[in-house]
Amino acid sequence: MRVNFLLFPALTQLDLTGPFEVLARVPGFEIDLVSASMEPVRSDRGLVLMPTATLASALPCDVLVVPGGPGTDDILNDRPWVDFVARQGAQAKFVLGICTGSLLLGAAGLLRGRRAACHWQAIEFLASFGAIPDASRICVDGNIFTSGGVTSGIDMSLKAVALIRDEDTARQIQLQIEYDPAPPFAGGSPNTSPAHIVERCLDANSARREVRAAAVARAAQALER
Amino acid sequence: MRVNFLLFPALTQLDLTGPFEVLARVPGFEIDLVSASMEPVRSDRGLVLMPTATLASALPCDVLVVPGGPGTDDILNDRPWVDFVARQGAQAKFVLGICTGSLLLGAAGLLRGRRAACHWQAIEFLASFGAIPDASRICVDGNIFTSGGVTSGIDMSLKAVALIRDEDTARQIQLQIEYDPAPPFAGGSPNTSPAHIVERCLDANSARREVRAAAVARAAQALER
């Protein structure tokens, strides 16, 4: 099984590295990180990762994985990226979108009439691409797996391994990475976090929200044409 | 606050990238990834990360973060790495060890008489360095924070942010990364996973275990001298 991860500038690196840790442990899964060029790629918070293939050189894949982050907004209207996701997403056996990565799946026309999850601060934008927003942490609709924000990609990848390969393999990986989570605080979703914490997140995100709204509107127009 | 992460070949990348995602979101935290040279570093499963400083050039830090993985066994007896951890660990305000990273803290003499956590498949080796093994997912003993395997570094980093900075900052980051985990299966620790899954992990790890036992024995001897 060939697995292609999208690797673009200003991605949220844990959207990629969480699912990578899970999928790379499945026997027989061969992973590439696909970028515009072979130059190093910097995450939104400064982690620098190396691609292993380019949009032009990447092999067709069985599993396409699309992480999110602020960089998603920059490539929603960048034809080589959107066309790559449309082409490889249509051919892949399974498509995985993490966090705002599902917006890119939407811009590529893969989510029309499909249920999809997204980061809680961006989920309402999915409707612009004809998707049915689903507030679940893990959403499976046919061969398309999507997840809520960032860390939910770990849960979703384990689910995907169970369905794509088998449940025991997923459980073995879960135990290898000791994923029996015990966050130090209740919270972590807008429904479980205190109201003043939700407010802090919304305030910190207001500029990003405007950029994203404009990018989504433009990408949705392009998709309709 | 300056935060230095150790970045060594064959580390388990999620040991580093999970805590990185949390700590990089704390306002005022400046992060470096410290390696032997500025060459790219390959994780045990093939993710390639770029360092930002070397053992020779790294600035003194407030927070030292030591991830784990099979590569730990290779540097447990490598003086430049062990000396760096001993020197920077003694000067840092806080030391964080994830997974088998705590073995390196032990080899550097930082855990004598201290409680410490570790990956469940390696925790008994801690005693060789005079540490008191603690099977908790998060262990705090004075200024030393250690965690169980891989993903527990996320929980532990959130706890560290709450104690080092403040609880609201930790809760805000938890909501930003939507960390309200819901693994698709019960399990993820040797006590919660089915017995045949525990067996599969132990079987898959038997060669690594021998390498690790030999490396720990040698490092413990060097520490006594």
Short mmCIF file of C-alpha atoms in Angstrom, two decimals:
data_model
loop_
_atom_site.label_atom_id
_atom_site.label_comp_id
_atom_site.label_asym_id
_atom_site.label_seq_id
_atom_site.Cartn_x
_atom_site.Cartn_y
_atom_site.Cartn_z
CA MET A 1 0.00 0.00 0.00
CA ARG A 2 1.37 3.38 -0.99
CA VAL A 3 0.47 6.29 1.29
CA ASN A 4 0.99 9.88 0.12
CA PHE A 5 0.90 12.67 2.71
CA LEU A 6 0.59 16.24 1.50
CA LEU A 7 3.37 18.41 2.95
CA PHE A 8 2.83 22.15 2.38
CA PRO A 9 4.25 25.30 4.01
CA ALA A 10 2.58 26.48 7.24
CA LEU A 11 0.81 23.20 7.84
CA THR A 12 0.11 22.25 11.45
CA GLN A 13 2.79 19.61 11.81
CA LEU A 14 0.95 17.41 14.35
CA ASP A 15 -1.85 16.99 11.77
CA LEU A 16 0.75 15.12 9.72
CA THR A 17 3.07 13.64 12.35
CA GLY A 18 0.30 12.04 14.46
CA PRO A 19 -1.19 10.05 11.57
CA PHE A 20 2.34 9.40 10.20
CA GLU A 21 3.33 7.68 13.46
CA VAL A 22 0.28 5.41 13.20
CA LEU A 23 0.33 4.64 9.47
CA ALA A 24 4.12 4.16 9.24
CA ARG A 25 3.81 1.28 11.73
CA VAL A 26 1.49 -0.75 9.50
CA PRO A 27 3.51 -3.54 7.85
CA GLY A 28 3.69 -2.98 4.10
CA PHE A 29 2.64 0.69 4.12
CA GLU A 30 5.13 2.79 2.10
CA ILE A 31 4.91 6.49 2.87
CA ASP A 32 5.86 9.55 0.82
CA LEU A 33 5.62 13.18 1.86
CA VAL A 34 4.62 15.14 -1.22
CA SER A 35 5.46 18.82 -1.64
CA ALA A 36 5.75 21.35 -4.46
CA SER A 37 9.53 20.83 -4.57
CA MET A 38 12.16 18.87 -2.64
CA GLU A 39 13.02 21.94 -0.52
CA PRO A 40 12.51 21.71 3.28
CA VAL A 41 9.02 22.72 4.43
CA ARG A 42 8.39 24.84 7.55
CA SER A 43 5.31 24.23 9.69
CA ASP A 44 3.18 27.07 11.09
CA ARG A 45 5.16 26.85 14.36
CA GLY A 46 8.61 26.38 12.84
CA LEU A 47 9.25 22.65 12.63
CA VAL A 48 11.10 21.89 9.38
CA LEU A 49 10.31 18.64 7.54
CA MET A 50 11.81 17.13 4.38
CA PRO A 51 9.60 16.00 1.50
CA THR A 52 10.31 12.72 -0.30
CA ALA A 53 8.40 13.42 -3.54
CA THR A 54 6.93 16.32 -5.50
CA LEU A 55 3.49 17.02 -6.93
CA ALA A 56 5.04 16.20 -10.30
CA SER A 57 6.97 13.07 -9.28
CA ALA A 58 4.65 11.44 -6.72
CA LEU A 59 3.48 7.93 -7.53
CA PRO A 60 -0.25 7.13 -7.54
CA CYS A 61 -1.31 6.11 -4.04
CA ASP A 62 -3.72 3.80 -2.26
CA VAL A 63 -4.16 6.21 0.65
CA LEU A 64 -4.04 9.99 0.31
CA VAL A 65 -3.57 11.93 3.56
CA VAL A 66 -4.24 15.67 3.73
CA PRO A 67 -3.28 17.52 6.93
CA GLY A 68 -4.51 21.01 7.80
CA GLY A 69 -3.26 24.22 9.36
CA PRO A 70 -3.10 27.85 8.27
CA GLY A 71 -1.16 26.82 5.16
CA THR A 72 -4.30 25.11 3.87
CA ASP A 73 -5.78 28.56 3.23
CA ASP A 74 -2.81 29.42 1.00
CA ILE A 75 -3.15 26.36 -1.24
CA LEU A 76 -6.97 26.25 -1.47
CA ASN A 77 -6.61 28.41 -4.57
CA ASP A 78 -3.31 27.08 -5.84
CA ARG A 79 -4.10 24.93 -8.92
CA PRO A 80 -1.17 22.46 -8.76
CA TRP A 81 -2.09 21.53 -5.16
CA VAL A 82 -5.86 21.40 -5.72
CA ASP A 83 -5.50 19.47 -8.97
CA PHE A 84 -3.16 16.97 -7.30
CA VAL A 85 -5.68 16.32 -4.51
CA ALA A 86 -8.54 16.03 -7.03
CA ARG A 87 -6.56 13.59 -9.22
CA GLN A 88 -4.98 11.44 -6.51
CA GLY A 89 -8.08 11.62 -4.29
CA ALA A 90 -10.26 10.26 -7.11
CA GLN A 91 -7.85 7.36 -7.76
CA ALA A 92 -6.97 6.47 -4.15
CA LYS A 93 -8.73 3.62 -2.36
CA PHE A 94 -8.96 5.78 0.78
CA VAL A 95 -8.70 9.51 1.46
CA LEU A 96 -7.88 10.87 4.92
CA GLY A 97 -8.39 14.53 5.84
CA ILE A 98 -7.21 15.89 9.19
CA CYS A 99 -8.34 19.20 10.74
CA THR A 100 -8.74 21.89 8.02
CA GLY A 101 -7.29 19.44 5.52
CA SER A 102 -10.93 18.61 4.79
CA LEU A 103 -11.32 22.11 3.30
CA LEU A 104 -8.74 21.14 0.70
CA LEU A 105 -10.64 17.92 -0.01
CA GLY A 106 -13.69 20.13 -0.46
CA ALA A 107 -11.93 22.54 -2.81
CA ALA A 108 -10.85 19.52 -4.87
CA GLY A 109 -14.49 18.49 -5.28
CA LEU A 110 -14.17 15.29 -3.24
CA LEU A 111 -16.80 16.11 -0.61
CA ARG A 112 -19.94 16.91 -2.61
CA GLY A 113 -22.84 15.37 -0.70
CA ARG A 114 -20.46 13.72 1.76
CA ARG A 115 -20.35 14.07 5.52
CA ALA A 116 -17.04 15.47 6.74
CA ALA A 117 -15.39 16.65 9.97
CA CYS A 118 -13.01 19.59 10.44
CA HIS A 119 -11.38 21.69 13.18
CA TRP A 120 -14.19 23.14 15.30
CA GLN A 121 -13.16 26.68 14.32
CA ALA A 122 -13.53 25.99 10.59
CA ILE A 123 -16.19 23.32 10.28
CA GLU A 124 -18.93 25.63 8.98
CA PHE A 125 -16.83 26.37 5.86
CA LEU A 126 -17.33 22.79 4.64
CA ALA A 127 -20.82 23.59 3.39
CA SER A 128 -19.31 25.98 0.83
CA PHE A 129 -17.96 22.90 -0.96
CA GLY A 130 -21.23 20.96 -0.85
CA ALA A 131 -20.18 18.84 2.12
CA ILE A 132 -22.36 18.02 5.13
CA PRO A 133 -20.49 19.25 8.23
CA ASP A 134 -20.18 16.57 10.93
CA ALA A 135 -19.04 17.68 14.38
CA SER A 136 -17.74 14.19 15.25
CA ARG A 137 -14.10 13.63 16.15
CA ILE A 138 -13.92 10.88 13.52
CA CYS A 139 -16.16 10.87 10.45
CA VAL A 140 -16.22 8.02 7.94
CA ASP A 141 -18.30 8.43 4.77
CA GLY A 142 -17.57 5.74 2.21
CA ASN A 143 -13.83 5.76 1.52
CA ILE A 144 -13.33 9.27 2.95
CA PHE A 145 -12.13 9.57 6.54
CA THR A 146 -12.05 13.03 8.11
CA SER A 147 -11.35 14.21 11.64
CA GLY A 148 -11.72 17.19 13.91
CA GLY A 149 -8.73 19.38 14.83
CA VAL A 150 -5.08 18.35 15.05
CA THR A 151 -4.88 15.52 17.63
CA SER A 152 -8.07 13.87 16.38
CA GLY A 153 -5.97 12.71 13.44
CA ILE A 154 -4.39 10.15 15.79
CA ASP A 155 -7.79 8.66 16.72
CA MET A 156 -8.92 8.74 13.10
CA SER A 157 -5.76 7.04 11.78
CA LEU A 158 -6.19 4.19 14.24
CA LYS A 159 -9.76 3.79 13.04
CA ALA A 160 -8.57 3.85 9.43
CA VAL A 161 -5.95 1.15 10.08
CA ALA A 162 -8.62 -1.05 11.67
CA LEU A 163 -10.87 -0.68 8.61
CA ILE A 164 -8.15 -0.75 5.92
CA ARG A 165 -6.04 -3.54 7.46
CA ASP A 166 -7.47 -5.16 10.61
CA GLU A 167 -8.41 -4.29 14.15
CA ASP A 168 -5.58 -6.18 15.85
CA THR A 169 -2.98 -4.24 13.86
CA ALA A 170 -4.61 -0.99 14.97
CA ARG A 171 -4.73 -2.13 18.59
CA GLN A 172 -1.08 -3.20 18.50
CA ILE A 173 -0.04 0.21 17.19
CA GLN A 174 -2.21 1.91 19.81
CA LEU A 175 -0.35 -0.02 22.54
CA GLN A 176 3.07 0.60 20.94
CA ILE A 177 2.43 4.34 21.03
CA GLU A 178 0.82 3.95 24.47
CA TYR A 179 -2.30 5.79 23.38
CA ASP A 180 -4.42 5.51 26.51
CA PRO A 181 -4.87 9.25 26.76
CA ALA A 182 -5.36 11.06 30.06
CA PRO A 183 -5.30 14.81 29.44
CA PRO A 184 -4.51 16.75 32.61
CA PHE A 185 -7.70 18.79 32.21
CA ALA A 186 -11.24 18.13 31.09
CA GLY A 187 -11.83 20.07 27.90
CA GLY A 188 -10.30 19.98 24.45
CA SER A 189 -13.52 20.55 22.57
CA PRO A 190 -15.75 23.64 22.45
CA ASN A 191 -18.41 21.68 24.35
CA THR A 192 -16.11 20.46 27.12
CA SER A 193 -13.82 23.49 27.61
CA PRO A 194 -14.77 26.40 29.91
CA ALA A 195 -16.46 29.30 28.08
CA HIS A 196 -13.60 31.74 28.75
CA ILE A 197 -11.14 29.31 27.14
CA VAL A 198 -13.35 29.02 24.06
CA GLU A 199 -13.38 32.84 23.92
CA ARG A 200 -9.59 33.00 24.15
CA CYS A 201 -9.27 30.65 21.17
CA LEU A 202 -11.81 32.57 19.10
CA ASP A 203 -10.09 35.88 19.87
CA ALA A 204 -6.65 34.50 18.96
CA ASN A 205 -8.06 33.18 15.69
CA SER A 206 -10.01 36.19 14.39
CA ALA A 207 -7.47 37.35 11.78
CA ARG A 208 -6.97 33.79 10.51
CA ARG A 209 -10.72 33.42 10.26
CA GLU A 210 -11.02 36.33 7.83
CA VAL A 211 -8.20 35.02 5.65
CA ARG A 212 -9.82 31.58 5.64
CA ALA A 213 -13.31 32.88 4.81
CA ALA A 214 -11.94 34.74 1.77
CA ALA A 215 -9.91 31.75 0.59
CA VAL A 216 -12.86 29.39 0.97
CA ALA A 217 -15.22 31.74 -0.89
CA ARG A 218 -12.79 31.97 -3.80
CA ALA A 219 -12.12 28.23 -3.87
CA ALA A 220 -15.84 27.46 -3.76
CA GLN A 221 -16.43 29.76 -6.75
CA ALA A 222 -13.64 28.04 -8.67
CA LEU A 223 -15.17 24.64 -7.89
CA GLU A 224 -18.57 25.71 -9.24
CA ARG A 225 -17.13 26.85 -12.55
CA MET B 1 12.00 30.96 27.78
CA ARG B 2 14.37 28.92 25.64
CA VAL B 3 13.36 25.32 24.97
CA ASN B 4 15.91 22.85 23.59
CA PHE B 5 14.63 19.58 22.13
CA LEU B 6 17.12 16.79 21.51
CA LEU B 7 16.92 15.54 17.92
CA PHE B 8 18.86 12.32 17.30
CA PRO B 9 18.75 9.65 14.58
CA ALA B 10 16.10 6.91 14.94
CA LEU B 11 14.10 8.82 17.51
CA THR B 12 10.36 8.15 17.60
CA GLN B 13 9.23 11.35 15.94
CA LEU B 14 5.88 11.67 17.76
CA ASP B 15 7.81 11.78 21.06
CA LEU B 16 9.18 15.08 19.79
CA THR B 17 6.42 16.41 17.54
CA GLY B 18 3.60 15.98 20.09
CA PRO B 19 5.30 18.06 22.81
CA PHE B 20 6.63 20.46 20.12
CA GLU B 21 3.06 21.23 19.02
CA VAL B 22 2.11 22.06 22.61
CA LEU B 23 5.21 23.97 23.70
CA ALA B 24 5.58 25.95 20.45
CA ARG B 25 2.16 27.47 21.11
CA VAL B 26 3.18 29.04 24.43
CA PRO B 27 3.76 32.78 23.91
CA GLY B 28 7.43 33.59 24.43
CA PHE B 29 8.75 30.04 24.16
CA GLU B 30 11.67 29.90 21.68
CA ILE B 31 12.42 26.40 20.47
CA ASP B 32 15.58 24.83 19.09
CA LEU B 33 16.05 21.29 17.84
CA VAL B 34 19.54 20.24 18.84
CA SER B 35 21.47 17.56 16.97
CA ALA B 36 25.07 16.43 16.51
CA SER B 37 25.32 18.41 13.27
CA MET B 38 23.02 20.49 11.05
CA GLU B 39 22.37 17.50 8.76
CA PRO B 40 18.78 16.24 8.40
CA VAL B 41 17.78 13.62 10.98
CA ARG B 42 15.73 10.52 10.11
CA SER B 43 13.24 9.11 12.61
CA ASP B 44 12.89 5.36 13.29
CA ARG B 45 9.99 5.26 10.79
CA GLY B 46 11.54 7.52 8.15
CA LEU B 47 10.30 11.05 8.85
CA VAL B 48 13.15 13.51 8.19
CA LEU B 49 13.46 16.59 10.42
CA MET B 50 15.88 19.51 10.27
CA PRO B 51 17.86 20.56 13.37
CA THR B 52 18.28 24.25 14.23
CA ALA B 53 21.34 23.97 16.50
CA THR B 54 24.13 21.54 17.35
CA LEU B 55 25.40 20.06 20.60
CA ALA B 56 28.30 22.51 20.26
CA SER B 57 26.30 25.61 19.28
CA ALA B 58 23.10 25.23 21.33
CA LEU B 59 22.34 28.04 23.75
CA PRO B 60 21.70 27.24 27.43
CA CYS B 61 17.98 26.55 27.91
CA ASP B 62 15.23 26.97 30.45
CA VAL B 63 13.47 23.79 29.37
CA LEU B 64 15.31 20.69 28.09
CA VAL B 65 13.14 18.14 26.24
CA VAL B 66 14.41 14.62 25.58
CA PRO B 67 12.32 12.35 23.35
CA GLY B 68 12.77 8.58 23.11
CA GLY B 69 12.73 5.83 20.53
CA PRO B 70 15.20 3.14 19.43
CA GLY B 71 17.80 5.84 18.74
CA THR B 72 18.02 6.47 22.48
CA ASP B 73 19.83 3.15 22.85
CA ASP B 74 22.49 4.31 20.38
CA ILE B 75 23.29 7.54 22.23
CA LEU B 76 23.09 6.21 25.81
CA ASN B 77 26.82 5.53 25.51
CA ASP B 78 27.76 8.40 23.23
CA ARG B 79 29.63 10.95 25.37
CA PRO B 80 28.78 14.17 23.49
CA TRP B 81 25.05 13.41 23.80
CA VAL B 82 25.16 12.20 27.40
CA ASP B 83 27.40 15.09 28.48
CA PHE B 84 25.08 17.58 26.78
CA VAL B 85 22.06 16.22 28.64
CA ALA B 86 23.98 16.19 31.92
CA ARG B 87 25.20 19.77 31.47
CA GLN B 88 22.02 21.34 30.07
CA GLY B 89 19.78 19.24 32.33
CA ALA B 90 21.61 20.46 35.43
CA GLN B 91 21.26 24.12 34.35
CA ALA B 92 17.70 24.03 32.98
CA LYS B 93 14.78 25.18 35.11
CA PHE B 94 12.75 22.19 33.87
CA VAL B 95 13.63 18.88 32.25
CA LEU B 96 11.08 16.90 30.22
CA GLY B 97 11.64 13.27 29.24
CA ILE B 98 9.24 11.44 26.94
CA CYS B 99 9.04 7.66 26.51
CA THR B 100 12.53 6.09 26.62
CA GLY B 101 13.99 9.61 26.71
CA SER B 102 13.99 9.11 30.47
CA LEU B 103 16.70 6.45 30.02
CA LEU B 104 18.94 9.17 28.61
CA LEU B 105 18.13 11.41 31.57
CA GLY B 106 19.13 8.46 33.74
CA ALA B 107 22.40 7.87 31.88
CA ALA B 108 23.18 11.57 32.38
CA GLY B 109 22.80 11.14 36.14
CA LEU B 110 19.70 13.32 36.43
CA LEU B 111 17.37 10.71 37.93
CA ARG B 112 19.24 9.43 41.00
CA GLY B 113 16.61 8.98 43.72
CA ARG B 114 13.93 10.52 41.50
CA ARG B 115 10.64 9.03 40.41
CA ALA B 116 10.39 8.73 36.63
CA ALA B 117 8.07 7.30 33.96
CA CYS B 118 9.01 5.58 30.70
CA HIS B 119 7.51 3.51 27.87
CA TRP B 120 5.88 0.45 29.47
CA GLN B 121 8.29 -1.84 27.58
CA ALA B 122 11.38 -0.16 29.02
CA ILE B 123 10.36 1.18 32.42
CA GLU B 124 12.23 -1.46 34.45
CA PHE B 125 15.55 -0.23 33.04
CA LEU B 126 15.18 3.04 34.96
CA ALA B 127 16.31 1.39 38.18
CA SER B 128 19.76 0.80 36.64
CA PHE B 129 20.29 4.57 36.83
CA GLY B 130 19.11 4.87 40.44
CA ALA B 131 15.65 6.13 39.47
CA ILE B 132 12.38 4.98 41.02
CA PRO B 133 10.21 3.64 38.17
CA ASP B 134 6.71 5.15 38.15
CA ALA B 135 4.11 3.50 35.91
CA SER B 136 2.06 6.73 35.68
CA ARG B 137 1.34 8.35 32.33
CA ILE B 138 2.67 11.66 33.69
CA CYS B 139 5.27 11.80 36.47
CA VAL B 140 6.42 15.04 38.08
CA ASP B 141 9.29 14.91 40.58
CA GLY B 142 10.62 18.34 41.40
CA ASN B 143 11.62 20.04 38.13
CA ILE B 144 11.75 16.75 36.19
CA PHE B 145 8.69 15.78 34.14
CA THR B 146 8.64 12.35 32.56
CA SER B 147 5.95 10.44 30.69
CA GLY B 148 5.01 6.98 29.49
CA GLY B 149 5.31 5.99 25.85
CA VAL B 150 5.06 8.24 22.78
CA THR B 151 1.60 9.89 22.93
CA SER B 152 1.78 10.45 26.68
CA GLY B 153 4.21 13.26 25.84
CA ILE B 154 1.19 15.30 24.70
CA ASP B 155 -0.56 14.90 28.07
CA MET B 156 2.67 15.61 29.93
CA SER B 157 3.50 18.74 27.93
CA LEU B 158 0.07 20.20 28.68
CA LYS B 159 0.68 19.53 32.37
CA ALA B 160 4.13 21.14 32.09
CA VAL B 161 2.69 24.27 30.44
CA ALA B 162 0.14 24.57 33.25
CA LEU B 163 2.86 24.39 35.89
CA ILE B 164 5.55 26.40 34.08
CA ARG B 165 3.22 29.11 32.69
CA ASP B 166 -0.42 28.89 33.81
CA GLU B 167 -3.39 26.60 33.54
CA ASP B 168 -5.45 28.78 31.19
CA THR B 169 -2.62 28.81 28.64
CA ALA B 170 -2.48 25.01 28.79
CA ARG B 171 -6.27 24.74 28.43
CA GLN B 172 -6.26 27.14 25.48
CA ILE B 173 -3.62 25.06 23.69
CA GLN B 174 -5.55 21.89 24.49
CA LEU B 175 -8.63 23.36 22.79
CA GLN B 176 -6.61 24.72 19.83
CA ILE B 177 -5.27 21.24 19.16
CA GLU B 178 -8.71 19.80 19.93
CA TYR B 179 -7.29 17.35 22.45
CA ASP B 180 -10.45 15.71 23.74
CA PRO B 181 -9.24 12.23 22.83
CA ALA B 182 -11.58 9.41 21.91
CA PRO B 183 -9.53 6.42 20.76
CA PRO B 184 -11.58 4.03 18.64
CA PHE B 185 -10.69 1.15 20.99
CA ALA B 186 -10.27 0.68 24.70
CA GLY B 187 -6.63 -0.15 25.35
CA GLY B 188 -3.38 1.67 24.78
CA SER B 189 -1.71 0.53 27.99
CA PRO B 190 -0.59 -2.96 29.03
CA ASN B 191 -3.36 -2.96 31.66
CA THR B 192 -6.16 -1.94 29.31
CA SER B 193 -5.18 -3.80 26.11
CA PRO B 194 -6.21 -7.43 25.47
CA ALA B 195 -3.55 -9.99 26.48
CA HIS B 196 -2.93 -11.16 22.90
CA ILE B 197 -2.20 -7.56 21.84
CA VAL B 198 0.30 -7.17 24.68
CA GLU B 199 1.93 -10.41 23.49
CA ARG B 200 2.15 -9.12 19.91
CA CYS B 201 3.96 -5.98 21.11
CA LEU B 202 6.37 -7.95 23.28
CA ASP B 203 7.15 -10.36 20.43
CA ALA B 204 7.75 -7.52 17.97
CA ASN B 205 10.09 -5.86 20.47
CA SER B 206 12.28 -8.77 21.57
CA ALA B 207 15.36 -7.89 19.46
CA ARG B 208 15.15 -4.23 20.49
CA ARG B 209 14.88 -5.30 24.11
CA GLU B 210 18.23 -7.11 23.98
CA VAL B 211 19.96 -4.15 22.36
CA ARG B 212 18.46 -1.84 24.98
CA ALA B 213 19.40 -4.05 27.93
CA ALA B 214 23.04 -4.12 26.79
CA ALA B 215 23.12 -0.35 26.19
CA VAL B 216 21.56 0.39 29.58
CA ALA B 217 23.99 -1.93 31.40
CA ARG B 218 26.97 -0.22 29.77
CA ALA B 219 25.60 3.28 30.43
CA ALA B 220 24.85 2.42 34.06
CA GLN B 221 28.44 1.21 34.54
CA ALA B 222 29.78 4.42 33.01
CA LEU B 223 27.56 6.47 35.35
CA GLU B 224 28.93 4.66 38.43
CA ARG B 225 32.53 5.35 37.49
#
